[in-house]
Amino acid sequence: METQTNKAMATYDVVIVGAGAGGIAVASSLLKRDRELNVTIIDPSENHFYQPGWTLVGGGVFDFSQTERETAAVIPKSAKWIKQAVRAFTPDKNTVTLDDGKLVEYKYLVVSPGLTLDWDAIEGLKSTLGNNGVTSNYHVDLSPYTWESVKQLKKGKAVFTQPPMPIKCAGAPQKALYLSAHYWERNRLLDNINIQFHTALPSLFGVPDFVPALQSYMKRYGASPHFNSQLVSVDGQSKTAIFSSNNENQETQMREVKFDLLHVVPPQRAPQFIAESALADSNGWLDVSHTSLRHRQYDNIWGIGDVIGAPNAKTAAAVRKQAPIVAENIIRRIGNQPQLEIYDGYGACPLTVEKGKVVLAEFGYGGKLKPTFPSWILDGSMATKTAWNMKAHLFPYVYWNMMLKGHELLTKME
Ligand SMILES: Cc1cc2nc3c(=O)[nH]c(=O)nc-3n(C[C@H](O)[C@H](O)[C@H](O)COP(=O)(O)OP(=O)(O)OC[C@H]3O[C@@H](n4cnc5c(N)ncnc54)[C@H](O)[C@@H]3O)c2cc1C
C-alpha cells in the first residue's frame, strides 16, 4: 500500500475523503465492481473505530480493543491511503486541498468525513470530561470511563443527556442509561440511585412504534424522562449541570441539577470544511439527492454516511445500505448510465435496553418501518434476545468482515 504525504498534485480515478465506515465500505464496494479503478482514500487518523461498539464498552460488555483497528488494516489492498486531512474543495477544478496545501485531483469524488461532535457547545464540559463522573460513550477515549463510573456509583443521582437532532445513532444516549441501570439493578443498587434522562426532544424516540418498549424500561429502572430539556453547562467540581427548557409560554427556564454521574452526548454538526464549501446545503451538510446520494450540483461527487444532508438515521446500518448504491452509481456515471435512485433512508438503531435484550429499531425516511426480518423471526418493537445476539455478535462480524470488505449483505440493488 502506498502512503503518499509529500508529492505535488496527483490525479486519481476516485478520491474518497474519510476512511471511516462510509469511506472504507464504498472503496471496497467500488473495487469489487472494478478492480482496475485507481482509488485513493484521504484520512489523517491512524485508527479506524467501530463506534457502535462503544455503547457495549460503556456497558461493560466489550473491551475497547474490540472497537479499534489500524486504518492501514482496513484500507482495501489495491487502494492508496493519503494520511492527511482534506482542508477544502474546488469542485469546478475537480481538486481537493490537503492540510499541507497540496492538491489532489480526482475524476470522481466521495465525501465521507462523518460529523463533528461539538463538545465546546456545552460550557465547562471539556475541562471536566473524563473526571468527576462526567463521561460520554461518544468520546473516543471515554467509553471505558463510563463503565468505571457506573461500577463506582453505589448511590446518588445519575443523569443522562441527549442534544437536539441530528445526532448519530439517536438511541445511543438512552442505551447508556439502560445498560447502566441494568447493572445497578443486577447489583441491587437501583433503589439508591435516582436516574434522570434529559432529552432535547419531545419524546423518547422519533418513531412511535418503538416508544412503548422504551417507556416500559424507563419505568422498570425508575428513570424519569425530562423532555425538551437541553444541557447548557457543567461544573465538574461542584457536580452541577444546568439545563434549559421552554415553558408553555415559550419562555426559557434554567434548571440546576446536581449529579454523581453525568453521561453527556454533545450537539453534533456538519464538519466546518464541509459547511464552508461549495458542496454544502443551507444547514452545512453535504447537499446530495436523498435517493441516489449524488451531489445535487456536481454530477461527479457523491456522499455517504453521517455527513449527508438527508433525513435518515445517521448510523453504520445506513452506511451498509448506502455503500453499494454509491459504488453502483459511480460505475454507472463512468458508463454514462442513469443513476439508481433507490436509497430509501434505511437506518437501524439497536436499543440495548438490558444486558441480553435489544429493541431493534429499523426504519427509513419518514419513520417508515423497514424490518429486515419477518416479525415471527424478530419483532423490532419488543426487547428480544435475538436482537441482542445480533448487536453483540452478528453486527460487529458483518461490519468488519462484510461491510468493510465489499460483501454486500442484505442489500437489494434494483
Ligand atoms: C456511541 C455511538 C453509538 C453508535 N451506535 C450505533 C449503532 O448501534 N448502530 C449503528 O448502525 N450506528 C451506530 N453509531 C453510528 C455510526 O458509528 C456512524 O453512523 C458511522 O460510523 C458513520 O460513518 P461515517 O463514515 O459517516 O463516519 P465515521 O465512521 O465517523 O468516519 C469518518 C472518518 O472521516 C475522517 N475525517 C474527518 N475529517 C476529515 C478530513 N477533513 N479529511 C479527511 N478525513 C476526515 C475521520 O478521521 C474518520 O475516519 C454509533 C455512534 C456512536 C458514537
XYZ file of C-alpha atoms and ligand atoms in Angstrom:
467
model
C 0.000 0.000 0.000
C 1.300 3.408 -0.888
C 1.032 6.165 1.673
C 1.512 9.461 -0.033
C 2.230 12.537 2.009
C 4.636 14.638 0.104
C 4.137 14.762 -3.649
C 2.888 17.557 -5.816
C -0.517 17.262 -7.499
C -1.574 13.678 -8.100
C -4.619 12.501 -10.075
C -6.840 9.541 -9.260
C -9.970 7.985 -10.738
C -11.772 8.056 -7.395
C -10.837 10.051 -4.313
C -12.612 9.263 -1.034
C -12.494 11.776 1.816
C -12.621 9.865 5.120
C -11.658 6.269 5.959
C -14.484 5.653 8.415
C -17.415 3.298 7.969
C -18.632 5.004 4.782
C -15.273 5.623 3.122
C -13.959 2.082 3.551
C -17.259 0.407 2.658
C -17.624 2.390 -0.547
C -13.967 1.840 -1.536
C -14.413 -1.927 -1.165
C -17.732 -1.956 -2.998
C -16.195 0.036 -5.848
C -13.127 -2.180 -6.168
C -15.347 -5.229 -6.087
C -17.068 -3.881 -9.192
C -13.902 -2.727 -10.978
C -10.512 -3.876 -9.670
C -8.694 -1.636 -12.149
C -10.024 1.591 -10.642
C -7.394 3.821 -9.157
C -8.899 4.585 -5.720
C -7.343 6.832 -3.078
C -8.622 7.390 0.436
C -7.634 10.510 2.380
C -7.791 10.413 6.198
C -5.355 11.635 8.881
C -6.427 9.113 11.521
C -4.070 6.237 12.465
C -7.065 4.266 13.710
C -10.484 3.232 12.476
C -13.259 2.743 15.046
C -16.347 0.566 15.213
C -18.302 3.254 17.060
C -21.473 1.143 17.577
C -19.334 -0.958 19.941
C -18.693 1.984 22.289
C -22.144 1.528 23.860
C -21.135 -2.021 24.765
C -17.767 -0.840 26.152
C -19.626 1.671 28.351
C -21.897 -1.180 29.472
C -19.013 -3.476 30.391
C -19.754 -5.958 27.591
C -16.934 -5.234 25.096
C -13.324 -4.370 25.672
C -12.385 -1.133 23.879
C -9.799 -3.002 21.774
C -12.679 -4.809 20.029
C -13.765 -1.484 18.544
C -10.426 -0.306 17.148
C -8.184 -1.289 14.226
C -5.338 0.441 12.476
C -6.585 2.387 9.472
C -3.884 0.701 7.386
C -5.516 -2.642 8.163
C -8.950 -1.655 6.833
C -7.888 0.182 3.656
C -8.516 -2.214 0.727
C -5.249 -3.670 -0.565
C -5.431 -2.113 -4.007
C -6.419 1.359 -2.725
C -3.951 4.087 -1.755
C -4.035 5.973 1.539
C -3.037 9.612 1.885
C -2.592 10.189 5.593
C -3.721 13.794 5.775
C -6.857 15.815 6.328
C -8.710 17.497 3.489
C -8.982 21.204 4.102
C -11.018 22.439 1.126
C -12.788 21.502 -2.111
C -12.551 23.131 -5.539
C -15.254 21.174 -7.346
C -15.080 23.263 -10.520
C -11.476 22.090 -10.924
C -12.012 18.566 -9.543
C -9.462 19.042 -6.789
C -9.287 18.827 -3.025
C -6.716 20.687 -0.936
C -4.854 18.792 1.750
C -3.799 20.196 5.100
C -0.251 20.719 3.814
C -1.603 22.812 0.928
C -1.029 20.199 -1.774
C -3.771 19.480 -4.294
C -5.206 16.106 -5.218
C -7.132 15.792 -8.456
C -9.988 13.354 -8.987
C -12.354 12.225 -11.717
C -14.952 11.107 -9.161
C -15.175 12.129 -5.529
C -16.852 10.522 -2.499
C -17.263 12.704 0.592
C -17.444 10.755 3.873
C -15.778 12.604 6.771
C -18.581 11.867 9.276
C -19.838 14.655 11.541
C -18.359 16.906 14.212
C -19.069 16.434 17.914
C -19.408 19.926 19.338
C -18.014 19.496 22.865
C -17.474 23.272 23.128
C -21.204 23.927 22.762
C -21.642 22.971 26.432
C -19.904 25.400 28.749
C -17.428 23.826 31.147
C -17.772 20.347 29.650
C -14.383 19.862 28.045
C -12.419 20.670 31.178
C -14.235 18.064 33.237
C -14.835 15.246 30.722
C -13.241 12.063 31.989
C -13.247 13.332 35.602
C -15.778 13.939 38.378
C -18.071 11.233 36.996
C -18.602 13.175 33.743
C -18.364 10.862 30.759
C -19.572 10.131 27.236
C -19.698 6.975 25.127
C -19.494 9.329 22.127
C -15.910 10.289 23.053
C -13.255 8.088 21.511
C -11.407 7.789 24.845
C -14.213 7.673 27.357
C -16.433 4.600 26.981
C -14.139 2.673 29.391
C -14.536 5.563 31.880
C -18.327 5.254 31.573
C -18.088 1.641 32.717
C -15.680 2.563 35.556
C -18.010 5.332 36.726
C -21.075 3.080 36.556
C -19.356 0.431 38.677
C -18.197 3.015 41.221
C -21.613 4.559 41.764
C -23.354 2.951 44.740
C -25.871 5.699 45.466
C -26.835 9.194 44.319
C -28.017 10.706 41.071
C -27.143 9.543 37.529
C -28.053 11.938 34.740
C -28.044 11.065 31.018
C -28.438 13.699 28.299
C -29.441 13.898 24.642
C -28.936 17.005 22.470
C -31.152 18.213 19.592
C -31.199 16.216 16.353
C -29.448 15.389 14.157
C -27.093 13.115 16.056
C -25.518 9.828 15.149
C -27.444 6.822 16.418
C -30.256 8.683 18.152
C -30.831 5.769 20.527
C -27.286 5.719 21.903
C -27.870 8.339 24.659
C -30.594 6.075 26.088
C -28.601 2.894 25.557
C -26.039 4.225 28.051
C -28.826 4.765 30.576
C -30.401 1.330 30.190
C -27.157 -0.646 30.400
C -26.035 1.345 33.458
C -29.427 0.930 35.147
C -29.448 -2.788 34.434
C -26.031 -3.119 36.092
C -27.320 -1.272 39.181
C -30.449 -3.436 39.162
C -28.388 -6.648 38.997
C -26.281 -5.406 41.913
C -29.309 -4.344 43.990
C -28.275 -0.695 43.912
C -31.140 0.667 41.883
C -33.181 1.745 44.937
C -30.313 4.025 45.957
C -29.830 5.638 42.555
C -32.046 8.338 41.107
C -31.844 8.203 37.280
C -32.815 11.127 35.046
C -32.909 11.305 31.252
C -32.789 14.856 29.885
C -33.542 14.983 26.171
C -33.909 17.997 23.902
C -36.589 16.008 22.040
C -40.304 15.902 22.896
C -40.386 12.069 23.137
C -38.168 9.070 23.835
C -37.755 8.151 20.155
C -38.700 9.716 16.827
C -40.553 6.642 15.549
C -43.631 5.981 17.766
C -43.674 2.181 17.265
C -40.600 1.790 19.451
C -41.653 4.136 22.251
C -43.828 1.777 24.387
C -40.989 -0.726 24.866
C -38.609 2.091 25.847
C -41.156 3.611 28.247
C -41.553 0.266 29.992
C -37.797 0.098 30.584
C -37.674 3.683 31.895
C -40.406 2.636 34.336
C -38.698 -0.613 35.316
C -35.482 1.266 36.167
C -37.343 4.093 37.918
C -35.794 6.575 35.471
C -37.560 9.890 34.932
C -37.525 11.354 31.407
C -37.318 15.158 31.101
C -38.383 16.205 27.603
C -37.321 19.405 25.773
C -34.536 19.768 28.306
C -31.119 20.676 26.969
C -27.762 20.635 28.744
C -26.095 24.055 28.534
C -23.292 23.949 31.093
C -21.475 21.684 33.512
C -19.423 22.389 36.609
C -17.464 19.241 37.357
C -16.067 20.418 40.706
C -19.469 21.066 42.241
C -21.099 18.269 40.176
C -23.766 20.585 38.870
C -25.393 20.643 35.435
C -27.579 23.419 34.048
C -30.415 22.554 31.661
C -32.572 24.916 29.633
C -36.172 24.273 28.643
C -39.105 26.299 27.380
C -42.353 26.617 29.350
C -45.835 26.785 27.742
C -45.300 30.497 27.013
C -42.054 29.667 25.195
C -40.044 31.375 27.922
C -36.654 29.796 28.538
C -36.134 28.448 32.008
C -32.862 27.295 33.514
C -32.746 24.375 35.894
C -29.859 23.278 38.090
C -29.382 19.547 38.573
C -26.810 18.002 40.931
C -25.310 14.734 39.759
C -22.956 11.997 40.832
C -22.635 10.563 37.323
C -23.269 12.558 34.154
C -23.330 10.881 30.724
C -23.256 13.615 28.091
C -23.986 13.433 24.384
C -22.817 16.659 22.745
C -24.597 18.591 19.976
C -23.476 17.477 16.518
C -22.978 19.402 13.316
C -21.508 19.161 9.835
C -17.706 19.412 9.723
C -16.592 23.021 9.248
C -14.699 22.342 5.991
C -17.907 20.902 4.515
C -20.162 23.687 5.805
C -17.824 26.310 4.348
C -17.539 24.599 0.963
C -19.496 24.843 -2.274
C -20.768 21.338 -1.535
C -22.900 22.269 1.483
C -26.661 22.718 1.752
C -28.166 25.599 3.705
C -27.602 23.764 7.014
C -23.970 22.970 6.273
C -24.445 19.264 5.441
C -23.430 17.683 2.130
C -26.078 18.540 -0.444
C -26.929 15.196 -2.067
C -30.001 13.658 -3.670
C -31.699 11.649 -0.919
C -32.247 8.687 -3.236
C -29.094 8.478 -5.410
C -26.679 10.102 -2.898
C -25.127 12.079 -5.758
C -24.392 15.749 -5.214
C -27.225 17.925 -6.453
C -24.935 20.301 -8.333
C -21.779 18.328 -9.169
C -22.509 15.107 -11.027
C -19.125 13.519 -10.271
C -19.452 13.825 -6.465
C -21.316 11.521 -4.022
C -21.765 11.471 -0.267
C -22.125 8.669 2.238
C -22.547 8.355 5.989
C -23.146 10.921 8.692
C -22.161 13.935 6.576
C -25.048 13.773 4.114
C -27.904 16.228 4.424
C -30.631 13.583 4.191
C -33.236 12.918 6.908
C -32.167 9.328 7.560
C -30.876 7.938 10.867
C -27.131 8.595 10.937
C -25.942 5.040 11.573
C -23.445 2.459 10.348
C -26.504 0.425 9.368
C -27.431 3.232 6.960
C -23.900 3.133 5.538
C -24.297 -0.617 4.894
C -27.205 0.166 2.564
C -25.677 3.320 1.076
C -22.241 1.959 0.086
C -23.374 -0.363 -2.731
C -25.665 2.353 -4.100
C -22.868 4.922 -4.220
C -20.454 2.389 -5.759
C -23.011 1.357 -8.359
C -23.816 4.962 -9.192
C -20.151 5.826 -9.734
C -19.805 2.863 -12.109
C -22.982 3.996 -13.866
C -21.675 7.526 -14.197
C -18.440 6.177 -15.719
C -20.570 4.185 -18.173
C -22.904 7.145 -18.866
C -25.907 5.288 -17.463
C -28.666 6.844 -15.337
C -28.236 6.911 -11.579
C -30.034 4.415 -9.356
C -32.499 6.355 -7.195
C -33.087 3.637 -4.625
C -31.871 4.699 -1.176
C -34.988 4.622 0.999
C -33.450 6.195 4.099
C -32.858 2.850 5.836
C -31.085 3.107 9.170
C -31.160 0.969 12.281
C -30.731 1.577 15.960
C -30.321 -1.417 18.258
C -31.507 -0.114 21.647
C -29.722 -2.118 24.343
C -32.465 -1.944 26.966
C -30.779 -4.517 29.208
C -27.669 -6.696 29.074
C -29.066 -9.517 26.958
C -32.007 -7.770 25.249
C -32.344 -5.245 22.438
C -35.187 -3.333 20.788
C -34.065 -3.284 17.137
C -35.491 -0.139 15.543
C -35.190 -0.309 11.746
C -36.773 2.464 9.712
C -36.405 4.664 6.648
C -37.425 8.128 5.512
C -40.499 9.481 7.287
C -40.165 6.903 10.064
C -41.450 4.137 7.763
C -40.742 0.767 9.359
C -38.154 -1.257 7.433
C -37.748 -4.538 9.289
C -35.119 -6.848 7.814
C -36.794 -9.963 9.185
C -40.472 -11.015 9.342
C -41.995 -10.419 12.783
C -42.173 -14.164 13.557
C -38.374 -14.192 13.451
C -37.832 -10.814 15.066
C -40.372 -8.267 16.321
C -38.423 -4.992 16.344
C -40.895 -3.248 18.626
C -40.116 -5.635 21.508
C -36.979 -6.299 23.512
C -35.559 -9.645 22.380
C -32.543 -11.866 22.984
C -32.308 -12.487 19.244
C -31.696 -8.797 18.612
C -29.133 -8.712 21.459
C -27.210 -11.551 19.824
C -27.243 -9.596 16.588
C -25.945 -6.445 18.291
C -23.251 -8.208 20.336
C -22.111 -10.811 17.792
C -23.584 -10.597 14.289
C -23.352 -6.851 13.610
C -19.653 -6.467 14.572
C -18.881 -9.503 12.389
C -20.859 -8.074 9.486
C -19.133 -4.693 9.919
C -15.522 -5.877 9.950
C -15.781 -8.872 7.640
C -18.516 -7.969 5.194
C -19.370 -4.274 5.019
C -15.765 -3.064 5.085
C -14.780 -5.755 2.575
C -17.398 -5.182 -0.106
C -19.586 -8.184 0.753
C -22.986 -6.568 0.437
C -25.198 -8.487 2.834
C -28.976 -7.873 2.796
C -28.706 -5.100 0.237
C -31.060 -5.239 -2.705
C -29.941 -3.410 -5.865
C -32.975 -2.920 -8.013
C -21.748 5.938 20.844
C -22.165 5.582 19.446
C -23.032 4.530 19.232
C -23.433 4.184 17.958
N -24.253 3.114 17.799
C -24.593 2.707 16.555
C -25.358 1.512 16.364
O -25.718 0.818 17.323
N -25.684 1.141 15.111
C -25.280 1.868 14.022
O -25.567 1.454 12.913
N -24.560 3.021 14.168
C -24.200 3.449 15.398
N -23.439 4.585 15.561
C -23.205 5.484 14.409
C -22.093 5.043 13.452
O -20.915 4.772 14.159
C -21.867 6.148 12.430
O -23.103 6.468 11.831
C -20.884 5.725 11.334
O -19.617 5.497 11.897
C -20.818 6.801 10.248
O -19.817 6.513 9.324
P -19.048 7.718 8.582
O -18.100 7.066 7.619
O -20.007 8.709 8.080
O -18.231 8.455 9.730
P -17.078 7.899 10.650
O -17.155 6.414 10.775
O -17.137 8.724 11.895
O -15.736 8.213 9.846
C -15.361 9.500 9.439
C -13.884 9.472 9.018
O -13.575 10.691 8.364
C -12.315 11.148 8.790
N -12.222 12.594 8.587
C -12.821 13.574 9.311
N -12.475 14.779 8.844
C -11.656 14.556 7.768
C -10.966 15.421 6.862
N -11.042 16.751 6.969
N -10.217 14.849 5.895
C -10.135 13.500 5.778
N -10.756 12.644 6.621
C -11.509 13.171 7.598
C -12.240 10.709 10.259
O -10.885 10.628 10.698
C -12.932 9.353 10.206
O -12.014 8.297 9.985
C -22.984 4.939 16.841
C -22.108 6.006 17.039
C -21.685 6.320 18.319
C -20.716 7.460 18.518
